[in-house]
Amino acid sequence: MKLIIAVVQDQDVNRLLERLLDSGIGATKLASTGGFLKEGNTTLLIGVGEEQVDEVIGLIKETCKARKQLVTPLAAVGRSISAFIPRPVEVPVGGATIFVMNVERFEKV
Ligand code: 2BA
């Protein structure tokens, strides 16, 4: 068995959960915060058999879009404003950040 950990944008998560449910795949949704932007995103825990990993990654690719988000550089690194006025810059975010891990043991009791 594998555990897929997928960090996705909030805007995509409901459609992705619907697609997973339609395919009979269970998921747990956790509220999370990106370390760089310090904004909300969503982390899904998805436990599947090894043969379903590619199907899940395919659904994530179809559902989760890359977007651009504005970030003010000094705010992001937490330094005080001194010599210049910070200008927001665009950073690309997503579609999704995906980790696939081996599950040593799985039980529902
Ligand atoms: P954040 O950490 O808020 O990052 C949002 C986006 O900001 C990133 O999009 C990336 O394009 C940019 N970014 C991140 N760190 C940067 C840096 N040091 N310099 C310049 N730009 C930077 P994604 O790469 O698509 O990541 C989206 C979210 O996925 C991240 O939100 C974070 O929550 C998660 N993530 C990404 N890589 C990860 C990793 N190696 N481990 C755990 N979570 C990760």
JSON list of C-alpha atoms and ligand atoms in Angstrom, two decimals:
[
{"chain": "A", "resi": 1, "resn": "MET", "atom": "CA", "xyz": [0.00, 0.00, 0.00]},
{"chain": "A", "resi": 2, "resn": "LYS", "atom": "CA", "xyz": [1.05, 3.60, -0.65]},
{"chain": "A", "resi": 3, "resn": "LEU", "atom": "CA", "xyz": [0.22, 6.89, 1.03]},
{"chain": "A", "resi": 4, "resn": "ILE", "atom": "CA", "xyz": [-0.04, 9.82, -1.35]},
{"chain": "A", "resi": 5, "resn": "ILE", "atom": "CA", "xyz": [0.37, 13.21, 0.31]},
{"chain": "A", "resi": 6, "resn": "ALA", "atom": "CA", "xyz": [-0.79, 15.95, -2.03]},
{"chain": "A", "resi": 7, "resn": "VAL", "atom": "CA", "xyz": [-0.54, 19.68, -1.27]},
{"chain": "A", "resi": 8, "resn": "VAL", "atom": "CA", "xyz": [-3.12, 21.38, -3.46]},
{"chain": "A", "resi": 9, "resn": "GLN", "atom": "CA", "xyz": [-4.69, 24.81, -3.74]},
{"chain": "A", "resi": 10, "resn": "ASP", "atom": "CA", "xyz": [-7.96, 25.38, -1.90]},
{"chain": "A", "resi": 11, "resn": "GLN", "atom": "CA", "xyz": [-9.73, 26.28, -5.17]},
{"chain": "A", "resi": 12, "resn": "ASP", "atom": "CA", "xyz": [-9.12, 22.80, -6.61]},
{"chain": "A", "resi": 13, "resn": "VAL", "atom": "CA", "xyz": [-9.79, 20.58, -3.63]},
{"chain": "A", "resi": 14, "resn": "ASN", "atom": "CA", "xyz": [-13.55, 20.04, -3.88]},
{"chain": "A", "resi": 15, "resn": "ARG", "atom": "CA", "xyz": [-13.41, 19.00, -7.53]},
{"chain": "A", "resi": 16, "resn": "LEU", "atom": "CA", "xyz": [-10.49, 16.69, -6.76]},
{"chain": "A", "resi": 17, "resn": "LEU", "atom": "CA", "xyz": [-12.33, 15.08, -3.81]},
{"chain": "A", "resi": 18, "resn": "GLU", "atom": "CA", "xyz": [-15.36, 14.49, -6.06]},
{"chain": "A", "resi": 19, "resn": "ARG", "atom": "CA", "xyz": [-13.20, 12.82, -8.70]},
{"chain": "A", "resi": 20, "resn": "LEU", "atom": "CA", "xyz": [-11.54, 10.64, -6.04]},
{"chain": "A", "resi": 21, "resn": "LEU", "atom": "CA", "xyz": [-14.89, 9.66, -4.51]},
{"chain": "A", "resi": 22, "resn": "ASP", "atom": "CA", "xyz": [-16.32, 8.83, -7.96]},
{"chain": "A", "resi": 23, "resn": "SER", "atom": "CA", "xyz": [-13.38, 6.46, -8.40]},
{"chain": "A", "resi": 24, "resn": "GLY", "atom": "CA", "xyz": [-13.99, 4.87, -4.99]},
{"chain": "A", "resi": 25, "resn": "ILE", "atom": "CA", "xyz": [-10.80, 6.30, -3.51]},
{"chain": "A", "resi": 26, "resn": "GLY", "atom": "CA", "xyz": [-10.84, 7.57, 0.07]},
{"chain": "A", "resi": 27, "resn": "ALA", "atom": "CA", "xyz": [-9.07, 10.73, 1.17]},
{"chain": "A", "resi": 28, "resn": "THR", "atom": "CA", "xyz": [-8.55, 12.85, 4.27]},
{"chain": "A", "resi": 29, "resn": "LYS", "atom": "CA", "xyz": [-8.47, 16.62, 3.89]},
{"chain": "A", "resi": 30, "resn": "LEU", "atom": "CA", "xyz": [-6.23, 18.67, 6.17]},
{"chain": "A", "resi": 31, "resn": "ALA", "atom": "CA", "xyz": [-6.07, 22.45, 6.34]},
{"chain": "A", "resi": 32, "resn": "SER", "atom": "CA", "xyz": [-2.45, 23.52, 5.82]},
{"chain": "A", "resi": 33, "resn": "THR", "atom": "CA", "xyz": [-0.36, 26.63, 5.28]},
{"chain": "A", "resi": 34, "resn": "GLY", "atom": "CA", "xyz": [2.41, 27.07, 2.72]},
{"chain": "A", "resi": 35, "resn": "GLY", "atom": "CA", "xyz": [5.75, 27.81, 4.34]},
{"chain": "A", "resi": 36, "resn": "PHE", "atom": "CA", "xyz": [6.74, 30.36, 1.69]},
{"chain": "A", "resi": 37, "resn": "LEU", "atom": "CA", "xyz": [3.54, 32.32, 1.02]},
{"chain": "A", "resi": 38, "resn": "LYS", "atom": "CA", "xyz": [2.13, 31.68, 4.53]},
{"chain": "A", "resi": 39, "resn": "GLU", "atom": "CA", "xyz": [-1.29, 31.31, 2.93]},
{"chain": "A", "resi": 40, "resn": "GLY", "atom": "CA", "xyz": [-3.82, 28.53, 3.27]},
{"chain": "A", "resi": 41, "resn": "ASN", "atom": "CA", "xyz": [-3.64, 25.45, 1.10]},
{"chain": "A", "resi": 42, "resn": "THR", "atom": "CA", "xyz": [-4.97, 21.92, 1.51]},
{"chain": "A", "resi": 43, "resn": "THR", "atom": "CA", "xyz": [-3.13, 18.69, 2.15]},
{"chain": "A", "resi": 44, "resn": "LEU", "atom": "CA", "xyz": [-4.82, 15.44, 1.16]},
{"chain": "A", "resi": 45, "resn": "LEU", "atom": "CA", "xyz": [-3.85, 12.06, 2.59]},
{"chain": "A", "resi": 46, "resn": "ILE", "atom": "CA", "xyz": [-4.82, 9.35, 0.11]},
{"chain": "A", "resi": 47, "resn": "GLY", "atom": "CA", "xyz": [-4.20, 5.69, 0.91]},
{"chain": "A", "resi": 48, "resn": "VAL", "atom": "CA", "xyz": [-4.28, 3.37, -2.12]},
{"chain": "A", "resi": 49, "resn": "GLY", "atom": "CA", "xyz": [-2.95, 0.14, -3.48]},
{"chain": "A", "resi": 50, "resn": "GLU", "atom": "CA", "xyz": [0.25, 0.40, -5.49]},
{"chain": "A", "resi": 51, "resn": "GLU", "atom": "CA", "xyz": [-1.67, -0.20, -8.74]},
{"chain": "A", "resi": 52, "resn": "GLN", "atom": "CA", "xyz": [-3.84, 2.92, -8.13]},
{"chain": "A", "resi": 53, "resn": "VAL", "atom": "CA", "xyz": [-1.00, 5.42, -7.62]},
{"chain": "A", "resi": 54, "resn": "ASP", "atom": "CA", "xyz": [-0.79, 6.45, -11.28]},
{"chain": "A", "resi": 55, "resn": "GLU", "atom": "CA", "xyz": [-4.59, 6.79, -11.50]},
{"chain": "A", "resi": 56, "resn": "VAL", "atom": "CA", "xyz": [-4.59, 9.16, -8.48]},
{"chain": "A", "resi": 57, "resn": "ILE", "atom": "CA", "xyz": [-1.70, 11.21, -9.85]},
{"chain": "A", "resi": 58, "resn": "GLY", "atom": "CA", "xyz": [-3.55, 11.43, -13.17]},
{"chain": "A", "resi": 59, "resn": "LEU", "atom": "CA", "xyz": [-6.68, 12.75, -11.43]},
{"chain": "A", "resi": 60, "resn": "ILE", "atom": "CA", "xyz": [-4.59, 15.32, -9.53]},
{"chain": "A", "resi": 61, "resn": "LYS", "atom": "CA", "xyz": [-2.93, 16.45, -12.78]},
{"chain": "A", "resi": 62, "resn": "GLU", "atom": "CA", "xyz": [-6.30, 16.81, -14.51]},
{"chain": "A", "resi": 63, "resn": "THR", "atom": "CA", "xyz": [-7.88, 18.74, -11.64]},
{"chain": "A", "resi": 64, "resn": "CYS", "atom": "CA", "xyz": [-5.23, 20.98, -10.10]},
{"chain": "A", "resi": 65, "resn": "LYS", "atom": "CA", "xyz": [-4.21, 24.08, -12.03]},
{"chain": "A", "resi": 66, "resn": "ALA", "atom": "CA", "xyz": [-1.02, 26.10, -11.78]},
{"chain": "A", "resi": 67, "resn": "ARG", "atom": "CA", "xyz": [-1.76, 29.72, -10.89]},
{"chain": "A", "resi": 68, "resn": "LYS", "atom": "CA", "xyz": [0.21, 32.87, -10.20]},
{"chain": "A", "resi": 69, "resn": "GLN", "atom": "CA", "xyz": [0.04, 34.55, -6.84]},
{"chain": "A", "resi": 70, "resn": "LEU", "atom": "CA", "xyz": [1.33, 37.97, -5.81]},
{"chain": "A", "resi": 71, "resn": "VAL", "atom": "CA", "xyz": [3.82, 38.09, -2.96]},
{"chain": "A", "resi": 72, "resn": "THR", "atom": "CA", "xyz": [5.63, 41.05, -1.41]},
{"chain": "A", "resi": 73, "resn": "PRO", "atom": "CA", "xyz": [9.24, 39.88, -1.00]},
{"chain": "A", "resi": 74, "resn": "LEU", "atom": "CA", "xyz": [10.03, 41.60, 2.30]},
{"chain": "A", "resi": 75, "resn": "ALA", "atom": "CA", "xyz": [6.80, 40.42, 3.89]},
{"chain": "A", "resi": 76, "resn": "ALA", "atom": "CA", "xyz": [7.61, 36.87, 2.82]},
{"chain": "A", "resi": 77, "resn": "VAL", "atom": "CA", "xyz": [11.04, 36.82, 4.48]},
{"chain": "A", "resi": 78, "resn": "GLY", "atom": "CA", "xyz": [9.98, 38.88, 7.50]},
{"chain": "A", "resi": 79, "resn": "ARG", "atom": "CA", "xyz": [12.55, 41.69, 7.32]},
{"chain": "A", "resi": 80, "resn": "SER", "atom": "CA", "xyz": [11.80, 45.30, 8.22]},
{"chain": "A", "resi": 81, "resn": "ILE", "atom": "CA", "xyz": [11.34, 47.90, 5.49]},
{"chain": "A", "resi": 82, "resn": "SER", "atom": "CA", "xyz": [14.30, 50.26, 5.40]},
{"chain": "A", "resi": 83, "resn": "ALA", "atom": "CA", "xyz": [16.03, 51.22, 2.17]},
{"chain": "A", "resi": 84, "resn": "PHE", "atom": "CA", "xyz": [13.39, 50.63, -0.52]},
{"chain": "A", "resi": 85, "resn": "ILE", "atom": "CA", "xyz": [9.68, 50.21, -1.12]},
{"chain": "A", "resi": 86, "resn": "PRO", "atom": "CA", "xyz": [8.84, 46.55, -1.75]},
{"chain": "A", "resi": 87, "resn": "ARG", "atom": "CA", "xyz": [6.99, 45.70, -4.96]},
{"chain": "A", "resi": 88, "resn": "PRO", "atom": "CA", "xyz": [4.77, 42.63, -5.19]},
{"chain": "A", "resi": 89, "resn": "VAL", "atom": "CA", "xyz": [6.13, 39.94, -7.50]},
{"chain": "A", "resi": 90, "resn": "GLU", "atom": "CA", "xyz": [4.29, 37.03, -9.06]},
{"chain": "A", "resi": 91, "resn": "VAL", "atom": "CA", "xyz": [5.21, 33.49, -8.04]},
{"chain": "A", "resi": 92, "resn": "PRO", "atom": "CA", "xyz": [3.86, 30.34, -9.70]},
{"chain": "A", "resi": 93, "resn": "VAL", "atom": "CA", "xyz": [1.90, 28.04, -7.36]},
{"chain": "A", "resi": 94, "resn": "GLY", "atom": "CA", "xyz": [0.85, 24.45, -7.98]},
{"chain": "A", "resi": 95, "resn": "GLY", "atom": "CA", "xyz": [-0.90, 22.49, -9.67]},
{"chain": "A", "resi": 96, "resn": "ALA", "atom": "CA", "xyz": [0.11, 20.19, -6.79]},
{"chain": "A", "resi": 97, "resn": "THR", "atom": "CA", "xyz": [3.07, 18.98, -4.73]},
{"chain": "A", "resi": 98, "resn": "ILE", "atom": "CA", "xyz": [2.87, 15.21, -4.43]},
{"chain": "A", "resi": 99, "resn": "PHE", "atom": "CA", "xyz": [4.72, 12.74, -2.20]},
{"chain": "A", "resi": 100, "resn": "VAL", "atom": "CA", "xyz": [4.26, 8.97, -2.54]},
{"chain": "A", "resi": 101, "resn": "MET", "atom": "CA", "xyz": [5.27, 6.95, 0.51]},
{"chain": "A", "resi": 102, "resn": "ASN", "atom": "CA", "xyz": [5.38, 3.27, 1.36]},
{"chain": "A", "resi": 103, "resn": "VAL", "atom": "CA", "xyz": [2.92, 2.19, 4.06]},
{"chain": "A", "resi": 104, "resn": "GLU", "atom": "CA", "xyz": [4.44, -0.39, 6.36]},
{"chain": "A", "resi": 105, "resn": "ARG", "atom": "CA", "xyz": [1.14, -1.44, 7.90]},
{"chain": "A", "resi": 106, "resn": "PHE", "atom": "CA", "xyz": [-2.48, -0.40, 7.43]},
{"chain": "A", "resi": 107, "resn": "GLU", "atom": "CA", "xyz": [-5.33, -1.29, 9.76]},
{"chain": "A", "resi": 108, "resn": "LYS", "atom": "CA", "xyz": [-8.85, -0.06, 10.34]},
{"chain": "A", "resi": 109, "resn": "VAL", "atom": "CA", "xyz": [-10.03, -1.13, 13.79]},
{"chain": "B", "resi": 1, "resn": "2BA", "atom": "P1", "xyz": [4.30, 27.68, -0.35]},
{"chain": "B", "resi": 1, "resn": "2BA", "atom": "O1", "xyz": [5.44, 27.22, 0.50]},
{"chain": "B", "resi": 1, "resn": "2BA", "atom": "O2", "xyz": [3.47, 28.81, 0.18]},
{"chain": "B", "resi": 1, "resn": "2BA", "atom": "O3", "xyz": [4.89, 28.05, -1.78]},
{"chain": "B", "resi": 1, "resn": "2BA", "atom": "C1", "xyz": [4.08, 28.65, -2.78]},
{"chain": "B", "resi": 1, "resn": "2BA", "atom": "C2", "xyz": [4.85, 28.84, -4.06]},
{"chain": "B", "resi": 1, "resn": "2BA", "atom": "O4", "xyz": [5.90, 29.80, -3.85]},
{"chain": "B", "resi": 1, "resn": "2BA", "atom": "C3", "xyz": [5.58, 27.57, -4.55]},
{"chain": "B", "resi": 1, "resn": "2BA", "atom": "O5", "xyz": [4.67, 26.82, -5.34]},
{"chain": "B", "resi": 1, "resn": "2BA", "atom": "C4", "xyz": [6.75, 28.12, -5.34]},
{"chain": "B", "resi": 1, "resn": "2BA", "atom": "O6", "xyz": [6.38, 28.45, -6.68]},
{"chain": "B", "resi": 1, "resn": "2BA", "atom": "C5", "xyz": [7.05, 29.43, -4.61]},
{"chain": "B", "resi": 1, "resn": "2BA", "atom": "N1", "xyz": [8.18, 29.26, -3.68]},
{"chain": "B", "resi": 1, "resn": "2BA", "atom": "C6", "xyz": [8.26, 28.45, -2.61]},
{"chain": "B", "resi": 1, "resn": "2BA", "atom": "N2", "xyz": [9.43, 28.59, -1.97]},
{"chain": "B", "resi": 1, "resn": "2BA", "atom": "C7", "xyz": [10.13, 29.53, -2.68]},
{"chain": "B", "resi": 1, "resn": "2BA", "atom": "C8", "xyz": [11.41, 30.14, -2.52]},
{"chain": "B", "resi": 1, "resn": "2BA", "atom": "N3", "xyz": [12.24, 29.80, -1.51]},
{"chain": "B", "resi": 1, "resn": "2BA", "atom": "N4", "xyz": [11.78, 31.06, -3.45]},
{"chain": "B", "resi": 1, "resn": "2BA", "atom": "C9", "xyz": [10.96, 31.42, -4.45]},
{"chain": "B", "resi": 1, "resn": "2BA", "atom": "N5", "xyz": [9.73, 30.90, -4.64]},
{"chain": "B", "resi": 1, "resn": "2BA", "atom": "C10", "xyz": [9.31, 29.95, -3.77]},
{"chain": "B", "resi": 1, "resn": "2BA", "atom": "P2", "xyz": [4.76, 25.23, -5.32]},
{"chain": "B", "resi": 1, "resn": "2BA", "atom": "O7", "xyz": [6.17, 24.79, -5.49]},
{"chain": "B", "resi": 1, "resn": "2BA", "atom": "O8", "xyz": [3.74, 24.73, -6.30]},
{"chain": "B", "resi": 1, "resn": "2BA", "atom": "O9", "xyz": [4.33, 24.77, -3.84]},
{"chain": "B", "resi": 1, "resn": "2BA", "atom": "C11", "xyz": [2.99, 24.89, -3.39]},
{"chain": "B", "resi": 1, "resn": "2BA", "atom": "C12", "xyz": [2.90, 24.49, -1.94]},
{"chain": "B", "resi": 1, "resn": "2BA", "atom": "O10", "xyz": [3.30, 23.11, -1.83]},
{"chain": "B", "resi": 1, "resn": "2BA", "atom": "C13", "xyz": [3.86, 25.22, -1.01]},
{"chain": "B", "resi": 1, "resn": "2BA", "atom": "O11", "xyz": [3.29, 26.46, -0.61]},
{"chain": "B", "resi": 1, "resn": "2BA", "atom": "C14", "xyz": [3.99, 24.25, 0.15]},
{"chain": "B", "resi": 1, "resn": "2BA", "atom": "O12", "xyz": [2.85, 24.32, 0.98]},
{"chain": "B", "resi": 1, "resn": "2BA", "atom": "C15", "xyz": [3.96, 22.91, -0.58]},
{"chain": "B", "resi": 1, "resn": "2BA", "atom": "N6", "xyz": [5.33, 22.43, -0.87]},
{"chain": "B", "resi": 1, "resn": "2BA", "atom": "C16", "xyz": [6.08, 22.72, -1.94]},
{"chain": "B", "resi": 1, "resn": "2BA", "atom": "N7", "xyz": [7.27, 22.07, -1.89]},
{"chain": "B", "resi": 1, "resn": "2BA", "atom": "C17", "xyz": [7.26, 21.37, -0.76]},
{"chain": "B", "resi": 1, "resn": "2BA", "atom": "C18", "xyz": [8.19, 20.48, -0.12]},
{"chain": "B", "resi": 1, "resn": "2BA", "atom": "N8", "xyz": [9.41, 20.18, -0.66]},
{"chain": "B", "resi": 1, "resn": "2BA", "atom": "N9", "xyz": [7.85, 19.91, 1.06]},
{"chain": "B", "resi": 1, "resn": "2BA", "atom": "C19", "xyz": [6.63, 20.17, 1.62]},
{"chain": "B", "resi": 1, "resn": "2BA", "atom": "N10", "xyz": [5.70, 20.98, 1.08]},
{"chain": "B", "resi": 1, "resn": "2BA", "atom": "C20", "xyz": [6.01, 21.58, -0.09]}
]
